[in-house]
């Protein structure tokens, strides 16, 4: 039986690959525009970050995705490990000069890629907001006048600064997580438990992803 | 419900038709419960809706419906085929059974035996049943009650790192670690071992990682799955509500249908003839249990 791993393209993949390598799994980059690759005993699929939890819930053995995406999808998967990379924040963001206290946001219109997390956050504070679901470039929404604020990922804050936006309230700290399919956890019980332990202790092999001594 | 309701109904009818006699042979009687019920304890799941300022649940969890309907405590063996909803209009068809107020250990052996025979009867042999113990976890968690919520969250997500970060004694951490990594063909609890001995089935494991989170579950819970599918086939467990002990299980129809190899009903016998005589013949055959398909040639 072969393990399968769903990986998002982009920064998380770049940061995850060395961790997986040190745990004994070498990520094989797909050729050309292919979205799949295989190593000796692992099949890899490369998908959108938002889809990783969905692939894992529906049958891919393992996946790596940000906790923001995991919370938004609400997929029924195990999450045995939080990685020390992919760190950022999910926050409420306003146009500069238009910030208000959280308690005064009742009835606000919020543009976001995270409508589920946003609703849960405000409902827990007994505030009712309207969410506008967008798929990207969310910073545009208040500038175009279609929302009062946005909820989005903040890393360095440079994009916000350049677009005249200000981070106001923190929803959650985000980091990359390991996801495991519920049945795969049982099918590959020993192998997955061992992998989780090895991923917790990166660098123990004493080699980097190219096999060079560290 | 699926796009093609009629063909989906046909497949469900074949599946449940194969399961029904087996459940009856185990001595259980079928129960038909209302789809919509006024919301009350201990109803769980379902889709909540308000009609004339009263809250109702549509397609509530069947076990909770049975418990809510229980007028007099006493032994009772029931089975059902029903569609349940979980906070969305998309339902899940399930086959399940409940033994209320039976001897706890015997209930466990009987329910698990029923699950095994039901799966075999529909041609599913490649499956596993993992038993978990909620009391086993609680016996350790009770030493650190202030961390109960975090520990249960860690168990639910299988994230031992959350426990490693807690300010609790190394001994408790070690005990929790041992439970996290306990999946064997023998149990470390006498009751569970007796149940496993009675079943004597290589497909039954003790796995503390198998936990189910309906609030009425008491101790033994189990999950049924097949290595051929990404989703569990179903599960169940023992519960106690208002002093009544119960043991029940539910199997989801969709994964069963995708695995089942022997749910086809026998082909109907084709009859052809004049209206009067062909239906005379059809009546006789149907009474003898033969399916028929009639074509007239008047």
Coordinates of C-alpha atoms in Angstrom, one line a residue:
Chain A
X1 CA 0.0 0.0 0.0
X2 CA 1.3 3.4 -1.0
X3 CA 1.0 6.7 0.9
X4 CA -0.4 9.7 -1.0
X5 CA 0.4 13.3 0.0
X6 CA -1.5 16.5 -1.1
X7 CA 0.8 19.5 -1.2
X8 CA -0.1 23.1 -2.0
X9 CA 2.0 25.0 -4.5
X10 CA 3.8 28.1 -3.3
X11 CA 5.6 29.1 -0.1
X12 CA 4.2 26.2 2.0
X13 CA 5.5 23.7 -0.4
X14 CA 9.0 25.3 -0.4
X15 CA 9.1 25.2 3.4
X16 CA 7.5 21.8 3.7
X17 CA 9.9 19.9 1.4
X18 CA 13.0 20.1 3.6
X19 CA 10.9 18.9 6.6
X20 CA 9.5 16.0 4.7
X21 CA 13.0 15.1 3.4
X22 CA 14.4 15.0 6.9
X23 CA 11.6 12.7 7.9
X24 CA 12.5 10.4 5.0
X25 CA 10.1 11.6 2.3
X26 CA 11.7 13.3 -0.8
X27 CA 9.1 15.4 -2.6
X28 CA 9.4 14.8 -6.3
X29 CA 8.5 18.0 -8.2
X30 CA 6.1 17.2 -11.1
X31 CA 7.3 17.5 -14.7
X32 CA 6.1 20.5 -16.7
X33 CA 2.5 21.2 -16.0
X34 CA 1.7 17.9 -14.5
X35 CA -0.1 18.0 -11.1
X36 CA 1.1 14.6 -9.9
X37 CA 4.4 12.9 -9.2
X38 CA 5.6 9.7 -7.6
X39 CA 8.6 8.6 -5.6
X40 CA 9.6 5.1 -4.7
X41 CA 6.7 4.6 -2.2
X42 CA 4.8 7.9 -2.1
X43 CA 2.4 9.5 -4.6
X44 CA 2.2 13.3 -4.5
X45 CA -0.6 15.6 -5.8
X46 CA -0.1 19.3 -6.1
X47 CA -3.3 21.4 -5.6
X48 CA -4.6 24.7 -4.5
X49 CA -3.9 25.4 -0.8
X50 CA -7.7 25.7 -0.2
X51 CA -8.3 22.2 -1.6
X52 CA -5.7 20.3 0.4
X53 CA -8.2 19.5 3.3
X54 CA -10.8 18.4 0.8
X55 CA -8.4 16.0 -0.9
X56 CA -7.3 14.6 2.4
X57 CA -10.9 14.2 3.7
X58 CA -11.9 12.3 0.5
X59 CA -9.0 9.8 0.4
X60 CA -5.5 11.3 0.0
X61 CA -3.6 9.9 3.0
X62 CA -1.8 13.1 4.1
X63 CA -1.6 16.8 3.4
X64 CA 0.0 20.0 4.5
X65 CA -2.1 23.2 4.7
X66 CA -2.4 26.4 6.7
X67 CA -4.6 26.3 9.8
X68 CA -6.6 29.2 8.2
X69 CA -7.6 26.9 5.3
X70 CA -8.2 23.9 7.7
X71 CA -10.6 26.0 9.8
X72 CA -12.4 27.5 6.8
X73 CA -13.0 24.1 5.2
X74 CA -14.0 22.4 8.4
X75 CA -13.0 19.0 6.9
X76 CA -13.2 15.9 9.0
X77 CA -9.5 15.0 9.2
X78 CA -7.0 14.4 11.9
X79 CA -4.5 17.2 12.5
X80 CA -1.6 15.6 14.4
X81 CA 1.0 18.2 13.9
X82 CA 1.5 22.0 13.7
X83 CA 4.7 23.0 11.8
X84 CA 7.0 25.8 12.7
X85 CA 6.5 27.4 9.3
X86 CA 3.8 29.1 7.3
X87 CA 3.4 31.5 10.2
X88 CA 1.1 34.5 9.6
X89 CA -2.1 36.0 11.0
X90 CA -5.8 36.1 10.0
X91 CA -7.0 39.6 10.9
X92 CA -9.8 42.1 10.4
X93 CA -8.4 44.9 8.2
X94 CA -9.8 48.4 7.6
X95 CA -9.0 51.2 5.2
X96 CA -6.7 53.6 7.0
X97 CA -8.6 56.1 9.2
X98 CA -11.8 54.0 9.2
X99 CA -11.0 51.5 12.0
X100 CA -13.7 50.8 14.6
X101 CA -13.9 48.7 17.7
X102 CA -15.0 45.2 17.3
X103 CA -18.2 45.7 19.3
X104 CA -19.2 48.4 16.8
X105 CA -19.0 46.1 13.8
X106 CA -22.6 44.8 14.0
X107 CA -24.1 44.9 10.5
X108 CA -20.7 45.5 8.8
X109 CA -20.1 44.1 5.3
X110 CA -16.8 42.1 5.3
X111 CA -15.1 40.8 2.1
X112 CA -13.0 37.7 2.7
X113 CA -11.8 34.3 1.4
X114 CA -12.8 33.0 4.8
X115 CA -16.6 33.5 5.3
X116 CA -17.0 30.5 7.6
X117 CA -14.2 31.5 10.0
X118 CA -15.3 35.1 9.8
X119 CA -18.9 34.3 10.7
X120 CA -17.8 32.0 13.6
X121 CA -15.6 34.7 15.0
X122 CA -18.3 37.4 15.0
X123 CA -21.1 35.0 16.1
X124 CA -19.0 34.0 19.1
X125 CA -19.1 37.7 20.0
X126 CA -22.8 38.0 19.3
X127 CA -22.2 40.3 16.4
X128 CA -23.9 39.8 13.0
X129 CA -21.9 40.7 10.0
X130 CA -22.5 40.2 6.3
X131 CA -19.7 38.4 4.4
X132 CA -18.8 38.9 0.7
X133 CA -17.0 35.8 -0.5
X134 CA -14.0 36.6 -2.8
X135 CA -11.4 34.3 -4.2
X136 CA -8.3 36.6 -4.2
X137 CA -7.1 40.2 -4.1
X138 CA -9.4 40.8 -1.2
X139 CA -7.7 44.1 -0.4
X140 CA -9.5 45.6 -3.4
X141 CA -13.0 45.2 -1.8
X142 CA -13.0 48.2 0.6
X143 CA -11.1 50.3 -2.0
X144 CA -13.8 49.6 -4.5
X145 CA -16.5 50.3 -2.0
X146 CA -18.1 46.9 -1.8
X147 CA -17.2 46.2 1.8
X148 CA -16.5 48.1 5.1
X149 CA -13.6 45.9 6.0
X150 CA -11.9 42.7 5.0
X151 CA -10.7 39.5 6.8
X152 CA -7.5 38.3 5.3
X153 CA -4.0 36.9 5.9
X154 CA -1.4 39.3 7.1
X155 CA 2.3 38.4 6.8
X156 CA 4.7 41.3 6.5
X157 CA 1.9 43.8 6.2
X158 CA 3.5 45.4 3.1
X159 CA 0.5 44.7 0.8
X160 CA -1.8 46.4 3.3
X161 CA 0.5 49.4 3.6
X162 CA 0.7 49.8 -0.1
X163 CA -3.1 49.7 -0.4
X164 CA -3.8 52.1 2.4
X165 CA -5.1 49.4 4.8
X166 CA -4.6 48.8 8.5
X167 CA -4.7 45.5 10.5
X168 CA -7.1 46.0 13.3
X169 CA -8.2 42.8 15.1
X170 CA -6.6 39.3 15.2
X171 CA -8.9 36.3 14.4
X172 CA -6.2 33.7 14.6
X173 CA -2.5 32.9 14.4
X174 CA -1.9 30.8 11.4
X175 CA 0.7 28.1 10.8
X176 CA 1.1 25.0 8.5
X177 CA -0.5 21.8 9.7
X178 CA -0.2 18.1 8.9
X179 CA -3.5 16.6 7.9
X180 CA -4.3 12.9 8.0
X181 CA -7.3 11.1 6.5
X182 CA -9.2 9.2 9.2
X183 CA -9.1 5.8 7.5
X184 CA -5.4 6.3 6.3
X185 CA -4.5 6.8 10.0
X186 CA -5.7 3.2 10.6
X187 CA -4.4 1.7 7.3
X188 CA -0.9 3.1 7.8
X189 CA -1.0 3.2 11.6
X190 CA 2.6 2.6 12.4
X191 CA 4.0 4.4 9.4
X192 CA 2.0 7.6 10.0
X193 CA 2.7 7.6 13.8
X194 CA 6.4 7.2 13.0
X195 CA 6.3 10.0 10.3
X196 CA 4.6 12.4 12.8
X197 CA 7.4 11.7 15.4
X198 CA 10.1 12.3 12.8
X199 CA 8.5 15.5 11.5
X200 CA 8.5 16.8 15.1
X201 CA 12.3 16.4 15.2
X202 CA 13.6 17.8 11.9
X203 CA 17.3 17.7 11.2
X204 CA 17.9 14.4 13.0
X205 CA 19.2 12.7 9.8
X206 CA 21.9 15.4 9.8
X207 CA 21.3 16.1 6.1
X208 CA 19.5 18.7 4.1
X209 CA 17.1 18.1 1.3
X210 CA 20.0 17.4 -1.1
X211 CA 21.6 14.9 1.2
X212 CA 24.4 17.3 2.2
X213 CA 25.6 17.2 5.8
X214 CA 24.2 20.0 7.9
Chain B
X1 CA -30.8 13.2 -2.0
X2 CA -29.0 12.4 -5.2
X3 CA -29.9 13.8 -8.6
X4 CA -31.5 10.5 -9.8
X5 CA -33.8 9.9 -6.9
X6 CA -35.6 6.9 -8.4
X7 CA -32.4 4.9 -9.2
X8 CA -30.9 5.9 -5.8
X9 CA -34.1 4.6 -4.2
X10 CA -33.7 1.3 -6.0
X11 CA -30.2 0.8 -4.8
X12 CA -31.2 1.7 -1.2
X13 CA -34.2 -0.6 -1.4
X14 CA -31.9 -3.5 -2.5
X15 CA -29.5 -2.8 0.3
X16 CA -32.0 -2.4 3.0
X17 CA -34.0 -5.3 1.7
X18 CA -31.0 -7.5 2.1
X19 CA -30.4 -6.2 5.6
X20 CA -33.9 -6.2 7.0
X21 CA -34.4 -10.0 7.3
X22 CA -31.1 -10.3 9.0
X23 CA -32.0 -7.7 11.6
X24 CA -35.3 -9.5 12.1
X25 CA -33.5 -12.8 12.6
X26 CA -31.5 -11.2 15.4
X27 CA -34.8 -10.5 17.1
X28 CA -35.1 -6.8 16.4
X29 CA -38.3 -5.0 15.2
X30 CA -38.4 -2.1 12.8
X31 CA -39.2 1.3 14.1
X32 CA -40.6 4.2 12.0
X33 CA -40.0 7.6 13.5
X34 CA -41.3 11.0 12.5
X35 CA -39.1 13.1 10.2
X36 CA -40.0 16.3 12.0
X37 CA -40.1 16.5 15.8
X38 CA -40.5 19.4 18.2
X39 CA -37.1 20.1 19.6
X40 CA -36.5 18.7 23.0
X41 CA -33.9 16.8 25.0
X42 CA -32.2 14.5 24.2
X43 CA -32.7 15.1 20.4
X44 CA -29.4 15.7 18.6
X45 CA -28.3 16.6 15.1
X46 CA -30.9 17.3 12.4
X47 CA -31.9 20.5 10.8
X48 CA -33.4 23.1 13.2
X49 CA -36.4 25.1 11.9
X50 CA -38.9 27.4 13.5
X51 CA -42.7 27.0 12.7
X52 CA -45.1 29.3 14.6
X53 CA -42.4 30.2 17.1
X54 CA -41.8 26.6 18.0
X55 CA -38.4 25.0 17.2
X56 CA -38.5 21.7 15.4
X57 CA -35.7 19.3 14.2
X58 CA -35.9 17.7 10.8
X59 CA -34.1 14.4 10.4
X60 CA -32.7 14.2 14.0
X61 CA -30.2 11.5 15.0
X62 CA -32.2 8.3 15.3
X63 CA -30.7 7.1 18.6
X64 CA -31.7 10.4 20.2
X65 CA -35.2 10.1 18.7
X66 CA -35.6 6.7 20.2
X67 CA -34.5 8.0 23.6
X68 CA -36.8 11.0 23.3
X69 CA -39.7 8.7 22.5
X70 CA -39.0 6.1 25.2
X71 CA -42.1 6.2 27.5
X72 CA -41.4 3.2 29.8
X73 CA -37.9 1.9 30.6
X74 CA -37.6 -1.7 29.8
X75 CA -35.7 -4.0 27.4
X76 CA -36.3 -3.1 23.8
X77 CA -34.7 -4.1 20.5
X78 CA -35.2 -1.9 17.5
X79 CA -33.8 -1.3 14.1
X80 CA -34.4 1.4 11.4
X81 CA -33.6 2.6 8.0
X82 CA -33.7 6.4 8.0
X83 CA -32.3 9.6 6.5
X84 CA -30.6 11.8 9.1
X85 CA -29.5 15.4 8.6
X86 CA -26.6 17.2 10.3
X87 CA -27.0 21.0 10.1
X88 CA -27.6 21.0 6.4
X89 CA -30.4 19.8 4.1
X90 CA -28.2 17.1 2.6
X91 CA -29.1 13.9 4.3
X92 CA -27.4 10.6 5.0
X93 CA -29.3 7.3 4.7
X94 CA -28.4 5.0 7.5
X95 CA -29.2 1.5 8.7
X96 CA -29.0 1.0 12.5
X97 CA -30.1 -0.8 15.6
X98 CA -30.5 -0.1 19.3
X99 CA -30.7 -2.5 22.2
X100 CA -32.1 -0.6 25.2
X101 CA -31.7 -1.8 28.8
X102 CA -30.0 -5.0 27.8
X103 CA -27.1 -6.5 29.8
X104 CA -24.2 -4.1 28.9
X105 CA -21.5 -6.7 28.1
X106 CA -24.0 -8.9 26.1
X107 CA -25.3 -5.9 24.3
X108 CA -21.8 -5.1 23.1
X109 CA -21.2 -8.7 21.8
X110 CA -24.6 -8.8 20.1
X111 CA -24.3 -5.4 18.4
X112 CA -20.8 -6.1 17.1
X113 CA -22.0 -9.5 15.9
X114 CA -24.8 -7.9 14.1
X115 CA -22.5 -5.4 12.4
X116 CA -20.2 -8.3 11.3
X117 CA -23.1 -10.4 9.9
X118 CA -24.8 -7.5 8.2
X119 CA -21.6 -6.5 6.4
X120 CA -20.9 -10.2 5.4
X121 CA -24.5 -10.6 4.2
X122 CA -24.1 -7.7 1.7
X123 CA -20.7 -9.1 0.5
X124 CA -18.4 -6.8 2.5
X125 CA -15.6 -8.9 4.1
X126 CA -12.6 -6.5 3.9
X127 CA -13.4 -4.3 6.9
X128 CA -12.1 -3.6 10.4
X129 CA -13.8 -2.6 13.7
X130 CA -11.9 -0.5 16.1
X131 CA -13.1 -0.3 19.7
X132 CA -12.4 2.7 21.9
X133 CA -13.0 3.4 25.5
X134 CA -14.1 6.8 26.7
X135 CA -13.8 5.7 30.3
X136 CA -10.3 4.6 29.6
X137 CA -9.4 8.1 28.6
X138 CA -11.4 9.7 31.5
X139 CA -9.5 7.5 34.0
X140 CA -6.3 9.4 33.1
X141 CA -7.9 12.8 32.3
X142 CA -9.6 12.8 35.8
X143 CA -6.1 13.5 37.3
X144 CA -5.9 16.8 35.4
X145 CA -9.6 18.0 35.2
X146 CA -8.5 21.6 34.5
X147 CA -7.0 20.4 31.1
X148 CA -10.0 18.2 30.1
X149 CA -11.1 20.4 27.2
X150 CA -7.6 20.7 25.7
X151 CA -6.9 17.0 26.1
X152 CA -10.1 15.9 24.4
X153 CA -9.4 18.4 21.6
X154 CA -5.9 16.7 21.3
X155 CA -7.5 13.3 21.2
X156 CA -10.1 14.3 18.6
X157 CA -7.4 15.8 16.3
X158 CA -4.8 13.1 17.2
X159 CA -2.4 15.9 18.1
X160 CA -0.2 14.8 21.0
X161 CA 1.8 18.0 20.7
X162 CA -1.1 19.8 22.4
X163 CA -0.6 17.5 25.4
X164 CA 3.2 17.8 25.3
X165 CA 2.8 21.6 25.8
X166 CA 0.6 21.3 28.9
X167 CA 1.8 21.9 32.4
X168 CA 0.9 18.4 33.7
X169 CA 2.9 15.7 35.4
X170 CA 5.2 13.6 33.2
X171 CA 3.4 10.5 34.5
X172 CA 0.0 11.6 33.2
X173 CA 1.6 12.6 29.9
X174 CA 3.1 9.1 29.6
X175 CA -0.2 7.5 30.3
X176 CA -1.9 9.6 27.7
X177 CA 0.9 8.9 25.2
X178 CA 0.4 5.1 25.8
X179 CA -3.3 5.4 25.1
X180 CA -2.6 7.6 22.0
X181 CA -0.5 4.7 20.6
X182 CA -2.6 1.8 21.7
X183 CA -4.0 -0.2 18.8
X184 CA -3.8 -3.9 19.2
X185 CA -5.7 -7.2 18.8
X186 CA -5.9 -7.5 22.6
X187 CA -7.5 -5.1 25.1
X188 CA -6.0 -3.8 28.3
X189 CA -9.5 -3.7 29.9
X190 CA -11.1 -7.0 31.1
X191 CA -14.6 -6.2 29.8
X192 CA -13.3 -5.2 26.4
X193 CA -11.1 -8.3 26.2
X194 CA -14.1 -10.6 27.1
X195 CA -16.1 -8.9 24.2
X196 CA -13.1 -9.4 21.8
X197 CA -12.8 -13.1 23.0
X198 CA -16.5 -13.7 22.4
X199 CA -16.3 -12.2 18.9
X200 CA -13.0 -14.1 18.0
X201 CA -12.7 -12.0 14.9
X202 CA -9.3 -11.0 13.5
X203 CA -10.8 -7.8 12.2
X204 CA -11.6 -6.4 15.6
X205 CA -9.0 -4.1 17.3
X206 CA -8.7 -2.2 20.4
X207 CA -7.8 1.4 19.4
X208 CA -8.1 4.2 21.9
X209 CA -7.9 6.7 19.1
X210 CA -11.4 5.6 18.0
X211 CA -13.5 8.2 19.8
X212 CA -17.0 9.4 18.9
X213 CA -18.4 12.6 20.3
X214 CA -22.1 12.3 20.8
X215 CA -22.8 13.5 24.3
X216 CA -24.7 10.4 25.3
X217 CA -22.0 7.9 24.8
X218 CA -20.8 6.3 28.0
X219 CA -17.8 4.0 27.5
X220 CA -17.4 1.5 24.6
X221 CA -17.5 3.2 21.2
X222 CA -16.5 1.7 17.9
X223 CA -15.8 2.7 14.3
X224 CA -16.2 0.4 11.3
X225 CA -14.1 1.0 8.2
X226 CA -12.7 -0.6 5.1
X227 CA -9.2 -0.1 3.8
X228 CA -10.9 0.3 0.3
X229 CA -12.7 3.5 1.3
X230 CA -11.6 6.9 2.7
X231 CA -14.6 7.2 5.0
X232 CA -15.8 5.1 7.9
X233 CA -18.7 2.8 7.1
X234 CA -20.3 3.7 10.4
X235 CA -20.0 3.2 14.1
X236 CA -21.8 3.1 17.4
X237 CA -21.4 2.7 21.1
X238 CA -23.0 2.3 24.5
X239 CA -24.8 5.2 26.1
X240 CA -26.9 6.1 29.2
X241 CA -29.7 8.5 29.1
X242 CA -32.1 9.1 32.1
X243 CA -30.8 6.0 33.7
X244 CA -31.5 3.8 30.7
X245 CA -28.5 1.9 29.3
X246 CA -28.4 1.4 25.5
X247 CA -26.1 0.1 22.8
X248 CA -26.5 1.0 19.2
X249 CA -24.9 1.4 15.8
X250 CA -25.5 3.0 12.5
X251 CA -24.0 2.2 9.1
X252 CA -24.0 4.7 6.3
X253 CA -25.7 3.5 3.1
X254 CA -23.5 5.4 0.7
X255 CA -20.2 3.7 1.5
X256 CA -22.0 0.3 1.9
X257 CA -23.4 0.7 -1.6
X258 CA -20.0 1.5 -3.1
X259 CA -18.5 -1.6 -1.5
X260 CA -21.4 -4.1 -1.5
X261 CA -21.1 -6.9 -4.0
X262 CA -24.2 -8.9 -3.3
X263 CA -27.1 -6.5 -3.0
X264 CA -28.7 -7.3 -6.3
X265 CA -32.2 -8.7 -5.9
X266 CA -33.1 -11.8 -7.9
X267 CA -34.2 -11.1 -11.4
X268 CA -37.9 -11.1 -11.8
X269 CA -39.5 -13.9 -13.8
X270 CA -41.0 -12.6 -17.0
X271 CA -44.6 -13.6 -17.7
X272 CA -46.4 -13.0 -20.9
X273 CA -50.0 -13.8 -21.7
X274 CA -53.6 -12.6 -21.8
X275 CA -54.5 -10.1 -19.1
X276 CA -56.7 -12.4 -17.0
X277 CA -54.5 -15.6 -17.1
X278 CA -51.2 -13.9 -16.8
X279 CA -52.2 -12.1 -13.7
X280 CA -53.6 -15.3 -12.2
X281 CA -50.2 -16.9 -12.7
X282 CA -48.5 -13.7 -11.3
X283 CA -50.5 -13.8 -8.1
X284 CA -49.5 -17.4 -7.4
X285 CA -45.9 -16.7 -8.1
X286 CA -45.8 -13.5 -6.0
X287 CA -47.4 -15.4 -3.0
X288 CA -44.6 -18.0 -3.3
X289 CA -42.0 -15.2 -3.1
X290 CA -41.1 -15.0 -6.7
X291 CA -40.6 -11.5 -8.3
X292 CA -42.4 -11.1 -11.6
X293 CA -42.6 -8.8 -14.5
X294 CA -45.8 -9.0 -16.4
X295 CA -46.5 -8.3 -20.1
X296 CA -49.9 -8.8 -21.6
X297 CA -50.7 -9.8 -25.1
X298 CA -54.5 -9.4 -25.4

